[in-house]
Short mmCIF file of C-alpha atoms in Angstrom, two decimals:
data_model
loop_
_atom_site.label_atom_id
_atom_site.label_comp_id
_atom_site.label_asym_id
_atom_site.label_seq_id
_atom_site.Cartn_x
_atom_site.Cartn_y
_atom_site.Cartn_z
CA UNK A 1 64.56 6.34 -58.58
CA UNK A 2 60.70 6.17 -57.85
CA UNK A 3 60.18 8.83 -60.93
CA UNK A 4 62.56 6.67 -63.09
CA UNK A 5 60.57 3.37 -62.26
CA UNK A 6 57.21 5.15 -62.79
CA UNK A 7 58.69 6.53 -66.20
CA UNK A 8 59.74 3.15 -67.15
CA UNK A 9 56.56 1.58 -66.35
CA UNK A 10 54.42 4.12 -68.32
CA UNK A 11 56.53 3.48 -71.59
CA UNK A 12 56.43 -0.18 -70.81
CA UNK A 13 52.77 0.10 -70.86
CA UNK A 14 52.37 2.08 -74.07
CA UNK A 15 54.79 -0.71 -75.94
CA UNK A 16 52.24 -3.32 -74.87
CA UNK A 17 49.06 -1.59 -75.26
CA UNK A 18 49.67 -0.08 -78.71
CA UNK A 19 51.91 -3.29 -80.06
CA UNK A 20 55.02 -0.98 -80.50
CA UNK A 21 57.75 -3.40 -79.89
CA UNK A 22 57.29 -7.10 -79.61
CA UNK A 23 59.55 -10.09 -78.32
CA UNK A 24 62.15 -10.84 -81.25
CA UNK A 25 61.87 -7.70 -83.09
CA UNK A 26 64.76 -5.30 -84.05
CA UNK A 27 64.17 -1.91 -83.16
CA UNK A 28 66.36 1.11 -84.45
CA UNK A 29 66.31 4.18 -82.18
CA UNK A 30 66.73 7.57 -84.44
CA UNK A 31 69.15 9.14 -82.14
CA UNK A 32 70.26 12.84 -82.59
CA UNK A 33 72.17 12.88 -78.98
CA UNK A 34 69.74 15.58 -77.77
CA UNK A 35 68.12 14.78 -74.22
CA UNK A 36 64.53 13.31 -76.06
CA UNK A 37 66.47 10.70 -78.28
CA UNK A 38 68.95 9.63 -75.49
CA UNK A 39 66.23 9.18 -72.93
CA UNK A 40 64.32 6.94 -75.59
CA UNK A 41 67.76 5.06 -76.45
CA UNK A 42 68.02 4.15 -72.77
CA UNK A 43 64.49 3.34 -71.98
CA UNK A 44 64.45 1.10 -75.06
CA UNK A 45 67.41 -0.59 -74.14
CA UNK A 46 66.42 -1.34 -70.63
CA UNK A 47 62.72 -2.58 -71.58
CA UNK A 48 64.16 -4.78 -74.63
CA UNK A 49 66.19 -6.69 -72.28
CA UNK A 50 63.22 -7.61 -70.20
CA UNK A 51 60.67 -7.74 -72.87
CA UNK A 52 62.79 -9.72 -75.44
CA UNK A 53 63.44 -7.22 -78.29
CA UNK A 54 66.79 -5.77 -79.66
CA UNK A 55 67.74 -2.36 -79.67
CA UNK A 56 69.86 -0.45 -82.13
CA UNK A 57 70.69 3.09 -82.53
CA UNK A 58 71.50 5.50 -85.71
CA UNK A 59 72.77 8.96 -85.59
CA UNK A 60 73.59 11.24 -88.81
CA UNK A 61 75.74 14.26 -88.66
CA UNK A 62 74.22 16.57 -91.17
CA UNK A 63 77.12 18.40 -91.78
CA UNK A 64 75.67 21.67 -90.60
CA UNK A 65 77.53 22.21 -87.30
CA UNK A 66 81.08 21.47 -88.08
CA UNK A 67 82.96 19.97 -85.05
CA UNK A 68 79.74 20.25 -83.00
CA UNK A 69 77.80 17.70 -85.10
CA UNK A 70 80.73 15.39 -84.76
CA UNK A 71 80.52 15.67 -81.32
CA UNK A 72 77.04 14.85 -81.13
CA UNK A 73 77.89 11.64 -82.94
CA UNK A 74 80.46 10.84 -80.69
CA UNK A 75 78.29 11.18 -77.77
CA UNK A 76 75.84 8.83 -78.94
CA UNK A 77 78.34 6.04 -80.27
CA UNK A 78 80.13 6.18 -76.53
CA UNK A 79 77.06 5.90 -74.72
CA UNK A 80 76.02 2.99 -77.07
CA UNK A 81 79.23 1.22 -76.17
CA UNK A 82 78.67 1.74 -72.35
CA UNK A 83 75.00 0.25 -72.61
CA UNK A 84 76.09 -2.43 -75.20
CA UNK A 85 73.88 -1.40 -77.93
CA UNK A 86 75.07 -1.60 -81.86
CA UNK A 87 75.58 1.98 -83.41
CA UNK A 88 75.31 3.04 -86.75
CA UNK A 89 76.74 6.55 -87.81
CA UNK A 90 76.59 8.49 -90.90
CA UNK A 91 76.93 11.79 -92.54
CA UNK A 92 75.29 13.86 -95.11
CA UNK A 93 76.05 17.26 -96.88
CA UNK A 94 72.55 18.93 -96.26
CA UNK A 95 73.32 22.23 -97.32
CA UNK A 96 74.33 20.84 -100.84
CA UNK A 97 70.97 18.53 -100.71
CA UNK A 98 69.05 21.72 -100.25
CA UNK A 99 70.52 23.27 -103.25
CA UNK A 100 69.87 20.57 -105.38
CA UNK A 101 66.22 20.05 -104.21
CA UNK A 102 65.49 23.66 -103.99
CA UNK A 103 64.03 23.12 -100.58
CA UNK A 104 64.68 24.67 -97.00
CA UNK A 105 67.44 23.35 -95.04
CA UNK A 106 65.19 21.64 -92.63
CA UNK A 107 63.15 19.99 -94.96
CA UNK A 108 66.42 18.73 -96.95
CA UNK A 109 67.79 17.60 -93.37
CA UNK A 110 64.70 15.69 -92.97
CA UNK A 111 64.96 13.81 -96.26
CA UNK A 112 68.52 12.98 -95.48
CA UNK A 113 67.80 11.66 -91.88
CA UNK A 114 65.01 9.56 -93.06
CA UNK A 115 66.76 7.95 -95.71
CA UNK A 116 69.73 7.20 -93.78
CA UNK A 117 67.37 5.69 -90.95
CA UNK A 118 65.64 3.62 -93.57
CA UNK A 119 69.10 2.43 -95.07
CA UNK A 120 70.18 1.67 -91.52
CA UNK A 121 66.96 -0.41 -90.84
CA UNK A 122 67.66 -2.49 -93.86
CA UNK A 123 71.37 -3.17 -92.79
CA UNK A 124 70.32 -4.50 -89.60
CA UNK A 125 67.16 -6.38 -91.13
CA UNK A 126 65.31 -4.23 -88.59
CA UNK A 127 61.66 -4.35 -87.78
CA UNK A 128 61.00 -0.79 -86.63
CA UNK A 129 62.30 2.86 -86.11
CA UNK A 130 61.74 4.79 -83.24
CA UNK A 131 61.56 8.64 -82.95
CA UNK A 132 61.60 10.72 -79.59
CA UNK A 133 58.52 12.81 -80.39
CA UNK A 134 56.86 13.71 -77.26
CA UNK A 135 53.61 15.44 -75.86
CA UNK A 136 55.20 18.86 -76.39
CA UNK A 137 56.07 18.18 -80.01
CA UNK A 138 52.47 16.90 -80.55
CA UNK A 139 51.39 20.42 -78.90
CA UNK A 140 53.76 22.28 -81.56
CA UNK A 141 52.35 20.43 -84.20
CA UNK A 142 48.74 20.97 -83.70
CA UNK A 143 49.41 24.79 -83.39
CA UNK A 144 51.17 24.90 -86.38
CA UNK A 145 48.50 23.28 -88.32
CA UNK A 146 45.88 25.50 -86.72
CA UNK A 147 48.04 28.29 -87.81
CA UNK A 148 47.78 26.83 -91.50
CA UNK A 149 43.90 26.43 -91.56
CA UNK A 150 44.12 22.67 -90.91
CA UNK A 151 40.77 20.52 -91.03
CA UNK A 152 39.96 17.63 -88.37
CA UNK A 153 42.54 15.17 -90.06
CA UNK A 154 45.49 17.72 -89.03
CA UNK A 155 44.21 18.11 -85.58
CA UNK A 156 45.12 14.52 -84.99
CA UNK A 157 48.71 15.65 -84.81
CA UNK A 158 51.45 13.13 -84.84
CA UNK A 159 50.58 9.57 -84.74
CA UNK A 160 51.94 6.97 -82.31
CA UNK A 161 52.51 4.66 -85.55
CA UNK A 162 53.09 5.37 -88.98
CA UNK A 163 53.60 3.09 -91.93
CA UNK A 164 53.70 0.32 -89.69
CA UNK A 165 57.50 0.70 -88.86
CA UNK A 166 57.87 4.10 -87.27
CA UNK A 167 56.81 4.20 -83.74
CA UNK A 168 56.77 6.92 -81.08
CA UNK A 169 57.07 5.47 -77.48
CA UNK A 170 57.50 9.04 -75.66
CA UNK A 171 54.48 10.80 -77.46
CA UNK A 172 52.45 10.57 -74.26
CA UNK A 173 55.14 12.14 -72.00
CA UNK A 174 56.14 15.60 -71.64
CA UNK A 175 59.29 17.21 -71.92
CA UNK A 176 59.61 17.97 -68.34
CA UNK A 177 59.22 14.26 -67.65
CA UNK A 178 62.01 13.46 -70.00
CA UNK A 179 64.28 15.97 -68.50
CA UNK A 180 63.37 14.82 -65.03
CA UNK A 181 64.36 11.00 -66.21
CA UNK A 182 67.54 12.25 -67.77
CA UNK A 183 68.53 14.01 -64.63
CA UNK A 184 67.81 11.11 -62.27
CA UNK A 185 70.20 8.76 -64.02
CA UNK A 186 72.99 11.28 -64.83
CA UNK A 187 72.30 10.81 -68.76
CA UNK A 188 74.81 12.32 -71.22
CA UNK A 189 73.20 14.29 -74.03
CA UNK A 190 73.95 17.42 -76.00
CA UNK A 191 72.41 20.60 -76.45
CA UNK A 192 71.54 22.10 -80.10
CA UNK A 193 71.69 25.94 -79.92
CA UNK A 194 69.43 25.99 -82.88
CA UNK A 195 66.48 24.96 -80.70
CA UNK A 196 66.66 28.36 -79.38
CA UNK A 197 66.83 30.49 -82.51
CA UNK A 198 63.64 32.51 -83.02
CA UNK A 199 64.02 32.20 -87.02
CA UNK A 200 62.70 28.91 -87.13
CA UNK A 201 58.56 28.75 -87.00
CA UNK A 202 58.49 25.68 -84.87
CA UNK A 203 61.02 27.52 -82.44
CA UNK A 204 58.68 30.72 -82.18
CA UNK A 205 55.66 28.59 -81.56
CA UNK A 206 57.42 26.81 -78.73
CA UNK A 207 59.31 29.83 -77.18
CA UNK A 208 56.99 32.32 -77.93
CA UNK A 209 53.13 31.76 -78.88
CA UNK A 210 52.83 28.91 -76.39
CA UNK A 211 53.97 30.94 -73.37
CA UNK A 212 51.67 34.03 -74.44
CA UNK A 213 48.58 31.45 -74.86
CA UNK A 214 49.23 29.79 -71.42
CA UNK A 215 48.75 33.40 -69.88
CA UNK A 216 45.13 32.86 -70.98
CA UNK A 217 44.70 29.01 -70.02
CA UNK A 218 47.53 27.57 -68.13
CA UNK A 219 46.23 24.25 -69.16
CA UNK A 220 46.64 25.06 -72.75
CA UNK A 221 48.93 22.04 -73.72
CA UNK A 222 46.57 19.58 -72.17
CA UNK A 223 43.52 20.99 -73.86
CA UNK A 224 45.31 20.61 -77.34
CA UNK A 225 46.36 16.94 -76.37
CA UNK A 226 42.89 16.10 -75.68
CA UNK A 227 41.75 17.92 -78.87
CA UNK A 228 44.01 15.57 -80.69
CA UNK A 229 42.61 12.72 -78.74
CA UNK A 230 38.93 13.52 -79.60
CA UNK A 231 40.09 14.17 -83.52
CA UNK A 232 41.51 10.68 -83.60
CA UNK A 233 38.65 9.13 -82.35
CA UNK A 234 36.27 10.71 -84.60
CA UNK A 235 38.56 9.81 -87.33
CA UNK A 236 38.20 6.29 -86.63
CA UNK A 237 34.39 6.55 -86.50
CA UNK A 238 35.00 8.31 -90.28
CA UNK A 239 37.15 5.40 -91.34
CA UNK A 240 34.45 2.87 -90.25
CA UNK A 241 31.95 4.83 -92.36
CA UNK A 242 34.01 5.37 -95.25
CA UNK A 243 35.04 1.33 -95.65
CA UNK A 244 31.43 0.71 -95.61
CA UNK A 245 30.76 3.03 -98.29
CA UNK A 246 33.57 2.25 -100.63
CA UNK A 247 31.27 -1.31 -101.81
CA UNK A 248 28.33 0.96 -102.13
CA UNK A 249 30.00 3.47 -104.74
CA UNK A 250 31.67 0.56 -106.55
CA UNK A 251 35.39 1.33 -105.66
CA UNK A 252 37.87 -0.78 -107.57
CA UNK A 253 41.61 -0.53 -107.31
CA UNK A 254 43.35 -2.02 -110.68
CA UNK A 255 46.90 -1.53 -110.71
CA UNK A 256 47.83 1.88 -110.52
CA UNK A 257 44.27 3.18 -110.68
CA UNK A 258 41.04 3.59 -108.63
CA UNK A 259 37.80 3.91 -110.26
CA UNK A 260 34.58 4.97 -108.54
CA UNK A 261 31.01 4.97 -110.01
CA UNK A 262 29.88 8.55 -110.60
CA UNK A 263 26.16 8.45 -109.76
CA UNK A 264 26.59 6.30 -106.62
CA UNK A 265 29.16 8.83 -105.39
CA UNK A 266 27.00 11.86 -105.81
CA UNK A 267 24.39 10.53 -103.66
CA UNK A 268 26.48 11.23 -100.67
CA UNK A 269 27.34 14.91 -99.44
CA UNK A 270 30.66 16.55 -100.64
CA UNK A 271 32.23 16.05 -97.02
CA UNK A 272 31.94 12.10 -97.82
CA UNK A 273 33.65 12.90 -101.28
CA UNK A 274 36.65 14.48 -99.70
CA UNK A 275 37.14 11.38 -97.52
CA UNK A 276 36.92 9.19 -100.42
CA UNK A 277 39.33 11.24 -102.55
CA UNK A 278 41.77 10.90 -99.42
CA UNK A 279 41.15 7.37 -99.24
CA UNK A 280 41.83 6.83 -102.75
CA UNK A 281 45.12 9.09 -102.81
CA UNK A 282 46.41 6.76 -99.72
CA UNK A 283 45.38 3.65 -101.66
CA UNK A 284 47.61 4.55 -104.38
CA UNK A 285 50.72 5.01 -102.03
CA UNK A 286 50.56 8.73 -101.08
CA UNK A 287 50.90 9.26 -97.64
CA UNK A 288 50.08 13.31 -97.75
CA UNK A 289 46.51 14.24 -98.90
CA UNK A 290 45.68 17.66 -100.72
CA UNK A 291 45.63 20.69 -99.03
CA UNK A 292 42.29 22.55 -98.67
CA UNK A 293 42.61 24.60 -101.74
CA UNK A 294 43.31 21.40 -103.75
CA UNK A 295 40.37 19.80 -101.98
CA UNK A 296 37.99 22.58 -103.05
CA UNK A 297 39.22 22.15 -106.59
CA UNK A 298 38.52 18.40 -106.56
CA UNK A 299 35.22 18.97 -105.06
CA UNK A 300 34.31 21.35 -107.89
CA UNK A 301 35.62 18.92 -110.52
CA UNK A 302 33.46 15.93 -109.04
CA UNK A 303 30.54 18.19 -109.08
CA UNK A 304 30.91 19.69 -112.53
CA UNK A 305 33.30 18.23 -114.82
CA UNK A 306 31.87 16.83 -118.22
CA UNK A 307 33.03 13.38 -119.47
CA UNK A 308 36.44 13.49 -120.84
CA UNK A 309 37.89 16.01 -118.52
CA UNK A 310 41.31 15.51 -116.56
CA UNK A 311 42.74 17.24 -113.66
CA UNK A 312 46.27 17.10 -112.48
CA UNK A 313 46.89 16.72 -108.76
CA UNK A 314 50.17 16.87 -106.35
CA UNK A 315 52.27 13.84 -106.31
CA UNK A 316 51.85 13.13 -110.02
CA UNK A 317 48.35 12.04 -109.76
CA UNK A 318 45.31 12.54 -112.17
CA UNK A 319 41.68 12.83 -111.39
CA UNK A 320 39.40 12.31 -114.36
CA UNK A 321 36.12 11.33 -115.41
CA UNK A 322 34.82 9.00 -117.94
CA UNK A 323 31.16 8.88 -118.52
CA UNK A 324 29.66 7.82 -115.17
CA UNK A 325 32.92 6.92 -113.82
CA UNK A 326 35.59 8.75 -111.69
CA UNK A 327 39.05 7.59 -111.88
CA UNK A 328 42.18 8.43 -109.93
CA UNK A 329 45.87 7.30 -111.39
CA UNK A 330 49.37 7.83 -111.33
CA UNK A 331 50.31 9.98 -113.88
CA UNK A 332 52.11 8.17 -116.82
CA UNK A 333 55.04 9.74 -118.52
CA UNK A 334 53.93 8.73 -121.85
CA UNK A 335 50.69 6.75 -122.81
CA UNK A 336 52.04 4.01 -125.33
CA UNK A 337 49.30 1.88 -126.86
CA UNK A 338 50.48 -1.82 -127.08
CA UNK A 339 49.14 -3.86 -130.22
CA UNK A 340 48.42 -7.43 -130.03
CA UNK A 341 47.55 -10.06 -132.54
CA UNK A 342 46.72 -13.77 -131.59
CA UNK A 343 46.02 -16.12 -134.44
CA UNK A 344 43.53 -18.77 -133.44
CA UNK A 345 43.89 -22.59 -134.28
CA UNK A 346 40.66 -24.00 -135.71
CA UNK A 347 40.72 -27.52 -134.47
CA UNK A 348 38.22 -29.77 -132.35
CA UNK A 349 39.68 -28.52 -129.16
CA UNK A 350 42.48 -25.51 -128.78
CA UNK A 351 43.62 -23.69 -125.81
CA UNK A 352 45.80 -20.75 -125.56
CA UNK A 353 46.88 -17.64 -123.21
CA UNK A 354 48.18 -14.54 -123.83
CA UNK A 355 48.76 -11.29 -121.69
CA UNK A 356 47.37 -7.78 -122.47
CA UNK A 357 46.97 -4.81 -120.50
CA UNK A 358 46.86 -6.04 -116.72
CA UNK A 359 45.34 -9.27 -117.48
CA UNK A 360 46.15 -12.68 -118.59
CA UNK A 361 43.63 -13.77 -121.16
CA UNK A 362 42.47 -17.54 -121.54
CA UNK A 363 41.04 -18.60 -124.91
CA UNK A 364 39.28 -21.80 -125.65
CA UNK A 365 38.27 -22.94 -129.36
CA UNK A 366 36.17 -25.90 -130.18
CA UNK A 367 34.45 -27.23 -133.42
CA UNK A 368 30.89 -28.31 -132.75
CA UNK A 369 28.01 -29.76 -135.02
CA UNK A 370 25.15 -27.17 -135.00
CA UNK A 371 22.73 -29.71 -132.93
CA UNK A 372 25.11 -29.33 -129.95
CA UNK A 373 24.51 -26.00 -129.51
CA UNK A 374 21.22 -25.29 -127.12
CA UNK A 375 21.33 -21.53 -127.31
CA UNK A 376 23.36 -19.98 -130.35
CA UNK A 377 23.13 -16.32 -129.17
CA UNK A 378 26.04 -16.90 -126.69
CA UNK A 379 27.34 -14.41 -123.99
CA UNK A 380 29.70 -11.39 -123.37
CA UNK A 381 32.90 -13.61 -123.63
CA UNK A 382 31.62 -16.85 -125.31
CA UNK A 383 30.32 -16.55 -128.69
CA UNK A 384 29.37 -19.27 -131.50
CA UNK A 385 30.10 -18.68 -135.43
CA UNK A 386 28.91 -20.38 -138.32
CA UNK A 387 32.54 -21.43 -139.90
CA UNK A 388 31.52 -21.46 -143.24
CA UNK A 389 30.21 -17.71 -143.35
CA UNK A 390 33.76 -16.60 -142.16
CA UNK A 391 37.10 -15.89 -144.01
CA UNK A 392 39.72 -17.80 -141.87
CA UNK A 393 42.00 -17.34 -140.23
CA UNK A 394 40.42 -15.93 -136.97
CA UNK A 395 42.67 -13.53 -134.95
CA UNK A 396 42.14 -12.08 -131.58
CA UNK A 397 43.71 -8.45 -131.82
CA UNK A 398 43.39 -4.94 -130.59
CA UNK A 399 41.00 -2.78 -132.66
CA UNK A 400 42.20 -0.04 -135.04
CA UNK A 401 41.10 2.95 -136.24
CA UNK A 402 39.00 2.55 -139.20
CA UNK A 403 37.79 -0.86 -138.04
CA UNK A 404 34.24 -1.45 -138.45
CA UNK A 405 31.32 -3.90 -137.31
CA UNK A 406 27.99 -5.18 -139.05
CA UNK A 407 26.08 -5.12 -135.74
CA UNK A 408 23.24 -7.26 -135.27
CA UNK A 409 19.51 -5.91 -135.64
CA UNK A 410 20.42 -3.04 -137.87
CA UNK A 411 21.33 -2.56 -141.34
CA UNK A 412 24.82 -1.51 -142.65
CA UNK A 413 27.95 -1.10 -140.71
CA UNK A 414 29.17 1.00 -137.79
CA UNK A 415 32.77 2.07 -136.73
CA UNK A 416 34.10 0.11 -133.77
CA UNK A 417 35.14 3.47 -132.24
CA UNK A 418 31.52 4.88 -132.20
CA UNK A 419 30.33 1.41 -130.78
CA UNK A 420 32.87 1.88 -127.99
CA UNK A 421 31.54 5.48 -127.23
CA UNK A 422 27.83 4.37 -127.29
CA UNK A 423 28.65 1.43 -125.00
CA UNK A 424 30.07 3.86 -122.46
CA UNK A 425 33.93 2.49 -122.45
CA UNK A 426 35.85 5.15 -120.94
CA UNK A 427 38.40 6.58 -123.11
CA UNK A 428 41.49 5.49 -121.23
CA UNK A 429 40.09 2.01 -121.63
CA UNK A 430 39.54 1.73 -125.09
CA UNK A 431 42.80 0.87 -126.15
CA UNK A 432 42.73 -2.08 -124.11
CA UNK A 433 39.48 -3.46 -125.83
CA UNK A 434 40.14 -6.74 -128.12
CA UNK A 435 38.14 -7.91 -131.07
CA UNK A 436 37.83 -10.93 -133.10
CA UNK A 437 38.12 -10.57 -136.78
CA UNK A 438 38.41 -12.64 -139.78
CA UNK A 439 40.25 -11.89 -143.16
CA UNK A 440 37.39 -9.20 -144.05
CA UNK A 441 36.39 -7.39 -140.82
CA UNK A 442 35.66 -7.48 -137.28
CA UNK A 443 33.04 -9.93 -136.50
CA UNK A 444 33.01 -9.65 -132.40
CA UNK A 445 34.24 -6.45 -130.10
CA UNK A 446 34.83 -9.06 -127.11
CA UNK A 447 32.65 -8.56 -124.02
CA UNK A 448 30.76 -5.62 -125.78
CA UNK A 449 28.96 -6.27 -129.17
CA UNK A 450 29.20 -9.03 -131.69
CA UNK A 451 28.33 -8.66 -135.58
CA UNK A 452 25.99 -10.52 -137.58
CA UNK A 453 28.63 -12.11 -139.83
CA UNK A 454 28.72 -15.84 -138.85
CA UNK A 455 25.41 -15.82 -137.10
CA UNK A 456 24.08 -19.35 -136.43
CA UNK A 457 21.16 -20.21 -138.60
CA UNK A 458 19.13 -23.14 -139.33
CA UNK A 459 20.98 -24.22 -142.19
CA UNK A 460 24.20 -23.83 -140.35
CA UNK A 461 26.34 -27.12 -140.00
CA UNK A 462 29.83 -26.66 -138.57
CA UNK A 463 30.17 -24.22 -135.84
CA UNK A 464 33.03 -22.76 -133.85
CA UNK A 465 32.81 -21.96 -130.03
CA UNK A 466 35.28 -19.02 -128.91
CA UNK A 467 35.28 -18.45 -125.19
CA UNK A 468 37.51 -15.82 -123.29
CA UNK A 469 38.18 -15.22 -119.77
CA UNK A 470 40.66 -13.35 -118.07
CA UNK A 471 42.20 -12.53 -114.63
CA UNK A 472 44.39 -9.92 -112.94
CA UNK A 473 48.27 -10.29 -112.88
CA UNK A 474 48.19 -9.82 -109.27
CA UNK A 475 45.71 -12.98 -108.94
CA UNK A 476 47.53 -15.26 -111.63
#
């Protein structure tokens, strides 16, 4: 009884210190019927009664073990009934899923299991999913990653919390402590013979490699767990540094794209480039970063790629360079240009708005006497035109191939496409550029360059003011 009380107290402390389960929350226990998840279910139901959170249990029969799988689910359901915990059961044809997705049985089972847990969480209006990973699982995970050649990030192992709603309250407990707790209260649970089969990689590490290494160092597990803790602490330091670096490199997230100033990034060593890329990939919603080989390709790209170059990454991501800018974005199935044309109403005061790209654009048009303008040169998004020199109507539209502008300060005319390149507008952004035109030609590449037609001169009498500003949809 003393050991049982100590076990409960340790888990209660973890829940509080790590903010894993709070009063009023609904916690779904992912329960296979094995000793680990049954102990988790029992402990969380006891602590829930004293701490004010609700506990539910979910079990998925993978359809791989016939009647044994059904007996697993029955064991969990009966235990839930005995302790007053609501139970959600389900089944899946994992073998068929494995064939359809062309993945291993283990990976297909994981897909099915986590999809079922998420759906169960939605059904109960739950807050978190608790899984029964423990310290031995952590050690096995670290060894598996070391054998694959992991970096510092992989040495962290399994996190106590993931995606804000996956929690692992038993992560600090050894398997032996979990089994002792189960024995002390006579907890029912099921044994999966598959855990002893040497054909599975993790089982070989658990049953063969770890005992072999413990002959060299009996404290192997504790050492690897300590290594994981240190790696996690170092990651926190790196995160702090990276968070402060993002502003310096002009890191900007817009929609499904991240942009970074190339000249600012290259000031830092390549190890920082890796962390910035990892942060950007996570910012775009991808939880798993690139492997070592892909990271090497990315570093080579950042160092050597010319402007206009693109590189495909896993998870349907694209890394590219446009002039002094790197960008990372989700791959689009098909690039579709959206044409726009908005005719301006010329009257004493007129306002309009339209959507284009990721922005809401606001336009203000005003008729003024020449004498009311103090600075006729205008600004990037506010220009003045002599209305008598223009061929009305005026339109704001997307530029077209063949458009030209008569730039101020030079003779003749120039293609809009050439002016965009000279201005350093990234290729992927050029279709978003808007122009102001009259019946003859483009008179202003908005925000970039205006033409000499319609310049305000001393002889000008009536002037039209065109002012434009924009807001991202997310901030509207």
